[in-house]
Short mmCIF file of C-alpha atoms in Angstrom, two decimals:
data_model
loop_
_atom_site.label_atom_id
_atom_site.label_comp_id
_atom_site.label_asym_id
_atom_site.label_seq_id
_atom_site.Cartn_x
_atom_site.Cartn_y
_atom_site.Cartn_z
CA UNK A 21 15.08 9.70 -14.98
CA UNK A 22 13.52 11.34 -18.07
CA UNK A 23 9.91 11.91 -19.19
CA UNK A 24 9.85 9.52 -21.67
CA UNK A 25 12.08 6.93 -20.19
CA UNK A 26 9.63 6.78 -16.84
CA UNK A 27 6.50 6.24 -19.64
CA UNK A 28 8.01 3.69 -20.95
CA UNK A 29 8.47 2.20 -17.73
CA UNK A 30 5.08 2.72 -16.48
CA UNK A 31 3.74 1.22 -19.70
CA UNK A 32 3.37 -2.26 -17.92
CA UNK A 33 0.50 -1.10 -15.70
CA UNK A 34 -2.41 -3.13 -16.62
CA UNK A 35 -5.83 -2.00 -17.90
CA UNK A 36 -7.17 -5.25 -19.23
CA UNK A 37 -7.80 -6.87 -15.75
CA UNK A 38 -10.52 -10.17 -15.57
CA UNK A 39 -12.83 -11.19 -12.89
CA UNK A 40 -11.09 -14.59 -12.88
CA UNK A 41 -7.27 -13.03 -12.75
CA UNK A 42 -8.12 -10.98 -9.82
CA UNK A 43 -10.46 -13.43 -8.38
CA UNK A 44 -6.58 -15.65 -8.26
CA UNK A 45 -5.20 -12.91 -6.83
CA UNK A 46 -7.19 -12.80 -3.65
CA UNK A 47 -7.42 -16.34 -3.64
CA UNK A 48 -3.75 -16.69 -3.18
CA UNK A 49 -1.98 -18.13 -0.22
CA UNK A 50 -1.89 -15.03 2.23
CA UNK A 51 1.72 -14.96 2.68
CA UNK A 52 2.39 -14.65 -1.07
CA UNK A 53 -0.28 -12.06 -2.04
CA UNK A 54 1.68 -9.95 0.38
CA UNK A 55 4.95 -10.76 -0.61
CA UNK A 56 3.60 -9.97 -4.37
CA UNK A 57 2.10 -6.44 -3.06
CA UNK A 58 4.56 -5.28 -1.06
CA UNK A 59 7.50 -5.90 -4.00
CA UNK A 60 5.20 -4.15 -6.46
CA UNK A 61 4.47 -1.46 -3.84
CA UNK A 62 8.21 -1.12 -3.41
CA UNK A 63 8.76 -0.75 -7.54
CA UNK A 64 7.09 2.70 -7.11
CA UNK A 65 7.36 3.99 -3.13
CA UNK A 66 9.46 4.13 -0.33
CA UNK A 67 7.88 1.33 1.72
CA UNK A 68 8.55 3.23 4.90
CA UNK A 69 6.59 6.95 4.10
CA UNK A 70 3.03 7.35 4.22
CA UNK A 71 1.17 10.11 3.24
CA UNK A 72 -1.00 12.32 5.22
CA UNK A 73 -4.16 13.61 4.77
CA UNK A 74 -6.44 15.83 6.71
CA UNK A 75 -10.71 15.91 6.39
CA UNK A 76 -12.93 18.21 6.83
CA UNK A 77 -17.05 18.25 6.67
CA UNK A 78 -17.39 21.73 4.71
CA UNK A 79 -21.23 21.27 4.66
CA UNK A 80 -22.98 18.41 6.41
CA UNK A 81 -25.85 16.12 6.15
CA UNK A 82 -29.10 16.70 4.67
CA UNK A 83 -27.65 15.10 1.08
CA UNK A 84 -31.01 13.86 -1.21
CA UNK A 85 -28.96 10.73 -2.11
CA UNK A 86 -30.12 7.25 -0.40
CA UNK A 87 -26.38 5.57 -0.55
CA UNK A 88 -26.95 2.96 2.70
CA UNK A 89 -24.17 3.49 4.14
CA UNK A 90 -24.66 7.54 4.83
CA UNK A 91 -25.20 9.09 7.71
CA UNK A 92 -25.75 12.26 5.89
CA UNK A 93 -28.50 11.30 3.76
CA UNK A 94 -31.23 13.17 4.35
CA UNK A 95 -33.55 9.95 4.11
CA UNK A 96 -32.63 8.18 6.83
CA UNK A 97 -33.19 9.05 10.69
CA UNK A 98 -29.17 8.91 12.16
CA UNK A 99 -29.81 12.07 14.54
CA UNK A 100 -27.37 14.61 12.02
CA UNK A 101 -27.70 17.87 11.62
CA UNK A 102 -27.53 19.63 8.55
CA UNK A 103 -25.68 22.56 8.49
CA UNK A 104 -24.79 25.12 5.42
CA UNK A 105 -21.72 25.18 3.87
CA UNK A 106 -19.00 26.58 6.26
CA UNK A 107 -17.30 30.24 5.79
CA UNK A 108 -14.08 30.16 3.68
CA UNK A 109 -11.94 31.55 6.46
CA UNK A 110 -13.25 29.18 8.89
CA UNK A 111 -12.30 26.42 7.04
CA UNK A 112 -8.58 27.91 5.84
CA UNK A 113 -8.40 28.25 9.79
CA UNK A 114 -9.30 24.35 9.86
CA UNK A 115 -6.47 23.77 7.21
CA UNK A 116 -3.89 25.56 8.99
CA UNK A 117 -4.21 23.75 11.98
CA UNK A 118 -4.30 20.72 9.91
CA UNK A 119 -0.62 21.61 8.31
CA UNK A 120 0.51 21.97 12.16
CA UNK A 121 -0.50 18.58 12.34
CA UNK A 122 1.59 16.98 9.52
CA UNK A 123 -0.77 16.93 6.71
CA UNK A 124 0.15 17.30 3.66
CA UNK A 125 -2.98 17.00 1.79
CA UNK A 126 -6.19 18.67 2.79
CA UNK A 127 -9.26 17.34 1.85
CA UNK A 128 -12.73 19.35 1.98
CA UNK A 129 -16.22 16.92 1.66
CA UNK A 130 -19.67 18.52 0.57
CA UNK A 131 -22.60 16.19 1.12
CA UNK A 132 -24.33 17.86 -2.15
CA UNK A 133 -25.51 15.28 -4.82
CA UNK A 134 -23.58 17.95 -7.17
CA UNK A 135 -22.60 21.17 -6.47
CA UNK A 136 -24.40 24.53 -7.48
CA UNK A 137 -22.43 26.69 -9.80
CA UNK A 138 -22.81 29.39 -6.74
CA UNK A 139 -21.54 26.99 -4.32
CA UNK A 140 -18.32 26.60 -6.34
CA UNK A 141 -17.18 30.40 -5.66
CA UNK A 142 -16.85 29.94 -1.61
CA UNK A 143 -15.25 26.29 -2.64
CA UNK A 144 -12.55 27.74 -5.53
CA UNK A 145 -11.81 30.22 -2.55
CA UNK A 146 -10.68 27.42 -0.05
CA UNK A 147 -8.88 25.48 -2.47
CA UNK A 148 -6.92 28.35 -3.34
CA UNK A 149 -6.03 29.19 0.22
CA UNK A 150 -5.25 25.66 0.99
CA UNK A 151 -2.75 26.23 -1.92
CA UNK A 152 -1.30 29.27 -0.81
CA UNK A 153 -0.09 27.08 2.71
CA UNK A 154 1.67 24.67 0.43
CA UNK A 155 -0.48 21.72 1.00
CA UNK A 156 -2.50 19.53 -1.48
CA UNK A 157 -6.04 20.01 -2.05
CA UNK A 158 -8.44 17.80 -2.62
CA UNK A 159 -12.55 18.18 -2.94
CA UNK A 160 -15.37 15.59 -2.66
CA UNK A 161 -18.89 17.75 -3.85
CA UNK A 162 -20.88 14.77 -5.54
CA UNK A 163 -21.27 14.71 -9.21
CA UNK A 164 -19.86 17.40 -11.54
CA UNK A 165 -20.21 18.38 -15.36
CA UNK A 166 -17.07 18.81 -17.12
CA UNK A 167 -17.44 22.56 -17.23
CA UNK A 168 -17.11 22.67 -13.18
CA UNK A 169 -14.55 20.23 -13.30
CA UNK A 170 -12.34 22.56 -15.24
CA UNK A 171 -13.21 25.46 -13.22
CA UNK A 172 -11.96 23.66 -9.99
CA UNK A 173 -8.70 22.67 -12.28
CA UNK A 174 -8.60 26.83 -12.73
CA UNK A 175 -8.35 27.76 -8.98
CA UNK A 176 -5.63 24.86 -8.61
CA UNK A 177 -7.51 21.55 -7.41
CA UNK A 178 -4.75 18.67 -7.15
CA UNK A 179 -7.20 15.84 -5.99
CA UNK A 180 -11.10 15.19 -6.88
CA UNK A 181 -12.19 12.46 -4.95
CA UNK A 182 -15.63 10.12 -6.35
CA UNK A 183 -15.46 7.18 -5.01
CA UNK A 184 -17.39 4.05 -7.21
CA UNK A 185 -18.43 2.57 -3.75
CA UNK A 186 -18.50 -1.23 -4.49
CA UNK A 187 -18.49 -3.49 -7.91
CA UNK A 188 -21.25 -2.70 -10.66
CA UNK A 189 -23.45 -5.48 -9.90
CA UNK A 190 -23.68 -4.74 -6.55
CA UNK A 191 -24.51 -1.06 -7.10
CA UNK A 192 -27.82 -1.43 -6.74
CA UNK A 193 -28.01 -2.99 -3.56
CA UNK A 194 -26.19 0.04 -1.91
CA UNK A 195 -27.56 3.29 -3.83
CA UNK A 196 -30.51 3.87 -6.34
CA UNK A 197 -30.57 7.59 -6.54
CA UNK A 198 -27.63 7.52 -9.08
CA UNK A 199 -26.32 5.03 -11.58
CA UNK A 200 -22.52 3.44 -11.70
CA UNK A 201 -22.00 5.09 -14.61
CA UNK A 202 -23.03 8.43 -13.15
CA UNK A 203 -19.79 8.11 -11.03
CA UNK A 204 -17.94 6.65 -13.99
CA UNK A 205 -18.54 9.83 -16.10
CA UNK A 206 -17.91 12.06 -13.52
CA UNK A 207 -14.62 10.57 -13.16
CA UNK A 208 -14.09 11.33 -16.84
CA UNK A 209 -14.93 15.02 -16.12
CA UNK A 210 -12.17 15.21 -13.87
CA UNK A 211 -9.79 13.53 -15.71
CA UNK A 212 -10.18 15.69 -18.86
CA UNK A 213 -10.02 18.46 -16.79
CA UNK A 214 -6.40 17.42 -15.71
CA UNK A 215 -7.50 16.48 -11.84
CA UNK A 216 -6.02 13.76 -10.27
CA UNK A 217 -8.10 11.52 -9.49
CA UNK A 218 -8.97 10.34 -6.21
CA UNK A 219 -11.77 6.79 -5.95
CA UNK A 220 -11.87 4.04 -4.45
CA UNK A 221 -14.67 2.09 -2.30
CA UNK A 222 -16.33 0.43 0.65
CA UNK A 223 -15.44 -2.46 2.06
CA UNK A 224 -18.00 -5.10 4.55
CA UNK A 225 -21.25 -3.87 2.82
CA UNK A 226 -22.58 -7.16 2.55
CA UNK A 227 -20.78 -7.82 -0.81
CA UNK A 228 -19.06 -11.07 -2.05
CA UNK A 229 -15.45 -11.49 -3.20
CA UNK A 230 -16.52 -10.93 -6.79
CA UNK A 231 -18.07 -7.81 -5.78
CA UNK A 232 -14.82 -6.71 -4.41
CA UNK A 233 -12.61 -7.91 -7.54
CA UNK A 234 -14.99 -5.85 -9.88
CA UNK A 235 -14.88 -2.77 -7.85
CA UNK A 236 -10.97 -3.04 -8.12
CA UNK A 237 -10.98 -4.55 -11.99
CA UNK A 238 -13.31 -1.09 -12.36
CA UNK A 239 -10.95 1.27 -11.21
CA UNK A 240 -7.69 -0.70 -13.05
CA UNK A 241 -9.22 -0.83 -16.15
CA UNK A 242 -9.50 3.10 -16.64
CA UNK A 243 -7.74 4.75 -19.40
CA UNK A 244 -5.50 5.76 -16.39
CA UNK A 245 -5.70 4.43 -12.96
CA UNK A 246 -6.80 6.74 -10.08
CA UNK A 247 -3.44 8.19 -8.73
CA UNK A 248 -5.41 7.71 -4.97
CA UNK A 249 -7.16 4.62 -3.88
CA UNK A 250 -9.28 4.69 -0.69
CA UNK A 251 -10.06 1.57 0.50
CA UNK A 252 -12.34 2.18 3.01
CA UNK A 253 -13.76 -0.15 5.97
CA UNK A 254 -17.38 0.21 6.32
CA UNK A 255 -18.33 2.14 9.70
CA UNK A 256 -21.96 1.21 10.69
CA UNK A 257 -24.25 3.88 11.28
CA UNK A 258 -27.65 3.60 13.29
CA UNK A 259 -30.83 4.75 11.35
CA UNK A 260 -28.77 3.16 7.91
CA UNK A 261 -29.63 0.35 5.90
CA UNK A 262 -26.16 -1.12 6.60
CA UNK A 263 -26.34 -0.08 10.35
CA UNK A 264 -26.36 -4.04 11.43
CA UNK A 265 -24.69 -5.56 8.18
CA UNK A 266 -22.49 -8.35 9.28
CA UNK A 267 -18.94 -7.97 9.93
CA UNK A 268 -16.03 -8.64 7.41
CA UNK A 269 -13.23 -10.52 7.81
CA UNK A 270 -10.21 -8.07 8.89
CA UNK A 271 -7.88 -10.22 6.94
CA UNK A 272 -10.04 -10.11 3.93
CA UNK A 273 -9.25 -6.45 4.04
CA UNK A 274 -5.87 -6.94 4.10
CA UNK A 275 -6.16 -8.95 0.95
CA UNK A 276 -8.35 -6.31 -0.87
CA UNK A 277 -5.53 -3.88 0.16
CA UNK A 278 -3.05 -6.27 -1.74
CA UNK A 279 -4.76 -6.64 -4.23
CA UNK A 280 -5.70 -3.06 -5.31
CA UNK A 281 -1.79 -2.71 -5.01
CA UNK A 282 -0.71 -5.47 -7.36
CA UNK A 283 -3.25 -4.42 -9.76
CA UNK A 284 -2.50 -0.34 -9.77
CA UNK A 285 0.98 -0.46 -7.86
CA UNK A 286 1.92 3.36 -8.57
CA UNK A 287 -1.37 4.61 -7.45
CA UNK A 288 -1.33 5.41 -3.39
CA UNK A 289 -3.84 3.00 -1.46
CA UNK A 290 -5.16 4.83 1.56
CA UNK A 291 -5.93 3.19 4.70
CA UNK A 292 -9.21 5.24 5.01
CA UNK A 293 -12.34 5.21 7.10
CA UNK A 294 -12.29 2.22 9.36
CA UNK A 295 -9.07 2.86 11.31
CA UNK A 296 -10.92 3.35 14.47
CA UNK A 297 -11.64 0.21 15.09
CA UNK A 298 -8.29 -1.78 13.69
CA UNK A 299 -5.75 -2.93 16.00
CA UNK A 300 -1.99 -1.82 15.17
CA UNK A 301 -1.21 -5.09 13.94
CA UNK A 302 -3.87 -5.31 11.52
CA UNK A 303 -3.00 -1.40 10.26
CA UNK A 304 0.59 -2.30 9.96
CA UNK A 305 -0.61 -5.73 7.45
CA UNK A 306 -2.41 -3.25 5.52
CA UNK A 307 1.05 -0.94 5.64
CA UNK A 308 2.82 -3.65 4.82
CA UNK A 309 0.17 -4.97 1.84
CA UNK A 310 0.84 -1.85 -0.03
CA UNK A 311 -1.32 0.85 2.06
CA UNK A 312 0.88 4.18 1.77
CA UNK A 313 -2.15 6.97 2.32
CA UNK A 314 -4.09 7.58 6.01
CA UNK A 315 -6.34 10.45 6.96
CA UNK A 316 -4.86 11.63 10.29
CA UNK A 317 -6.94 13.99 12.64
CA UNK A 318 -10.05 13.03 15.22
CA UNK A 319 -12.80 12.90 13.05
CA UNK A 320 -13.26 12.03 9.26
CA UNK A 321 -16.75 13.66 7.26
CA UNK A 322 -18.50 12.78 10.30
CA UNK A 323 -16.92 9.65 11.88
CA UNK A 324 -14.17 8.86 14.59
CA UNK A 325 -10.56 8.75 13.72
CA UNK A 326 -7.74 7.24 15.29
CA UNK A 327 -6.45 10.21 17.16
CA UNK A 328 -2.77 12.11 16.39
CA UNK A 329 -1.03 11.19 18.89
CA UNK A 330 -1.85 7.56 18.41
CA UNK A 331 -1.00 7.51 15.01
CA UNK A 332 2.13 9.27 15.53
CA UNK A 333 3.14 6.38 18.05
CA UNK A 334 2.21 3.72 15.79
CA UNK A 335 4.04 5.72 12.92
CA UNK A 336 7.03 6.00 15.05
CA UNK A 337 6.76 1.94 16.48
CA UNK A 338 6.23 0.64 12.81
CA UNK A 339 9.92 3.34 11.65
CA UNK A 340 7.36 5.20 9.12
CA UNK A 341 7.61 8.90 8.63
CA UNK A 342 5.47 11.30 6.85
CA UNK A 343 5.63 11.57 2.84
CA UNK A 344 5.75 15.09 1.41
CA UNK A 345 3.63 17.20 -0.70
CA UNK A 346 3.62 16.07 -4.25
CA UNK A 347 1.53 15.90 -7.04
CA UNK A 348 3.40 14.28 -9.68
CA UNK A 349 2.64 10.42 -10.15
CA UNK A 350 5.63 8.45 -8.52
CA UNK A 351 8.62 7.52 -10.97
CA UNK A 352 8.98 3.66 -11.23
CA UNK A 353 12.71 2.65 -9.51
CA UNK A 354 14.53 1.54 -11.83
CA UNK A 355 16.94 -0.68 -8.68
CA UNK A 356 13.75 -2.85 -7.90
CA UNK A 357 12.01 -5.27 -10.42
CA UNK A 358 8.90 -7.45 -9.54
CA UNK A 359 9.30 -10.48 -8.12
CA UNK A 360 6.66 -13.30 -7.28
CA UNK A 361 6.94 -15.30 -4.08
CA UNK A 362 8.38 -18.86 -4.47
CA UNK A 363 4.84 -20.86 -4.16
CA UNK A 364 3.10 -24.10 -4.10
CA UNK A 365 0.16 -22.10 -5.54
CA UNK A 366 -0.02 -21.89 -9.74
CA UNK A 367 -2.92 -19.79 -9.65
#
């Protein structure tokens, strides 16, 4: 398939989203909102690979932010350490083992509210290495000005992840150190420097359903939607404002899976922090809603992970096998066309 022919094809994807049209999205019968995801999921992927990443703390704790769900903030008693930003060689050592492992993308967090321009040598270095063993890279540092954001472009960055966290409205409940559209412009940054883009959210903050549809209508609406999509399931930290928050509704996840699917169904939805305490059946729903992306490995920035032999075994139960490095934005198949699930529902 040419160029021009798979732009033309990918011209459907919407950016003109409503509350109240993806409000009727989650409120559809549960059956059919899958059905719907999974055929739209299927327009773009192979519904049987999954792509996998590998994450690694570079420097932890001690950030200046006050997001409440952070056990690296440095305002809020959780018993972390800080540490300084790890040697370059240690953490190439980190990524090799991690390419042992199957991953295919490696990702390297900073808990920085934005990087120093010093900071970005050592970081530049990694990413390069990473590279060099044929795997993705992908950075999370905090905010950045366009003029880092190409520099990280120059030393071969694939992935920038900046996650928006939760709707706009609800924002302010979760962080007041930076704005929304603090996150929104340095999403810009990255984009103009020719980054993919990596952002997604939390999910069982305390929000509503709306919250949830505007954090998704957010990210959809873009110019261009974020080729990755965590979806994240909130992991409760002592010593956070969110350490007791009440706990979602695991099939409500599943639907806000679907639902950032249908809405950006070429980007890839990871399965992200959270898997530690799903069951199998509810991961393989989320598979089977349109999830295509899971960090593998024991530990995330500083939370458990499902471990790699477990995932392997569940990988291996469900007939899923590893996706391989790419950057390029998946071609539409031209064999499958959208269909919608025969349905009571009108909505």
């Amino acid at each position: 398939m040419s160029s021009h022919q798979n732009a033309e094809q990918r011209a459907d994807l919407r950016h003109d989203w409503t509350r109240d049209e993806v409000l009727a999205l989650f409120d559809k019968p549960f059956n059919d909102l899958l059905f719907e995801a999974q055929t739209a999921h299927r327009r773009y992927f192979d519904p049987n690979e999954v792509q996998q990443s590998e994450l690694l703390s570079i420097k932890t704790g001690g950030c200046p932010e006050d997001c409440g769900y952070c056990s690296q903030s440095a305002k809020f008693e959780t018993g972390l350490k800080a540490s300084k930003l790890m040697e370059v060689e240690k953490v190439l050592t980190e990524a090799r083992k991690a390419k042992e492992r199957g991953a295919t993308r490696y990702c390297m967090g900073a808990a920085w509210r934005s990087p120093k321009d010093r900071d970005l040598d050592a970081v530049c270095a990694m990413i390069e290495g990473v590279k060099e063993m044929g795997m993705e890279a992908c950075v999370t540092l905090g905010m950045l000005d366009a003029v880092q954001a190409k520099r990280l472009r120059e030393a071969g960055l694939d992935y920038y992840n900046h996650n928006i966290d939760t709707g706009r409205d609800y924002y302010t409940d979760i962080i007041t150190t930076r704005t929304f559209d603090d996150r929104i412009d340095t999403l810009s940054h990255v984009r103009e420097a020719g980054i993919h883009v990596c952002s997604g959210g939390i999910i069982g903050m305390g929000e509503q359903q709306k919250d949830r549809a505007d954090m998704l209508m957010e990210l959809a609406n873009l110019d261009e939607h974020p080729e990755s999509v965590p979806i994240n399931s909130l992991m409760k930290v002592g010593g956070t404002p969110l350490g007791e928050v009440e706990d979602l509704d695991p099939l409500e996840f599943v639907r806000t899976i679907a639902v950032a699917k249908i809405m950006m169904p070429a980007s890839m939805v990871r399965l992200s922090a959270g898997r530690e305490h799903m069951s199998d059946e509810l991961q393989a729903l989320c598979f089977l809603a349109g999830a295509n992306s899971i960090f593998v490995g024991d530990k995330l920035l500083t939370t458990d992970n499902p471990g790699e032999d477990h995932d392997k075994t569940l990988l291996r139960r469900l007939g899923m096998k590893p996706m391989a490095a790419h950057t390029a934005a998946p071609e539409v198949k031209p064999e499958s066309t959208p269909q919608v699930a025969p349905s009571h529902a009108a909505e």
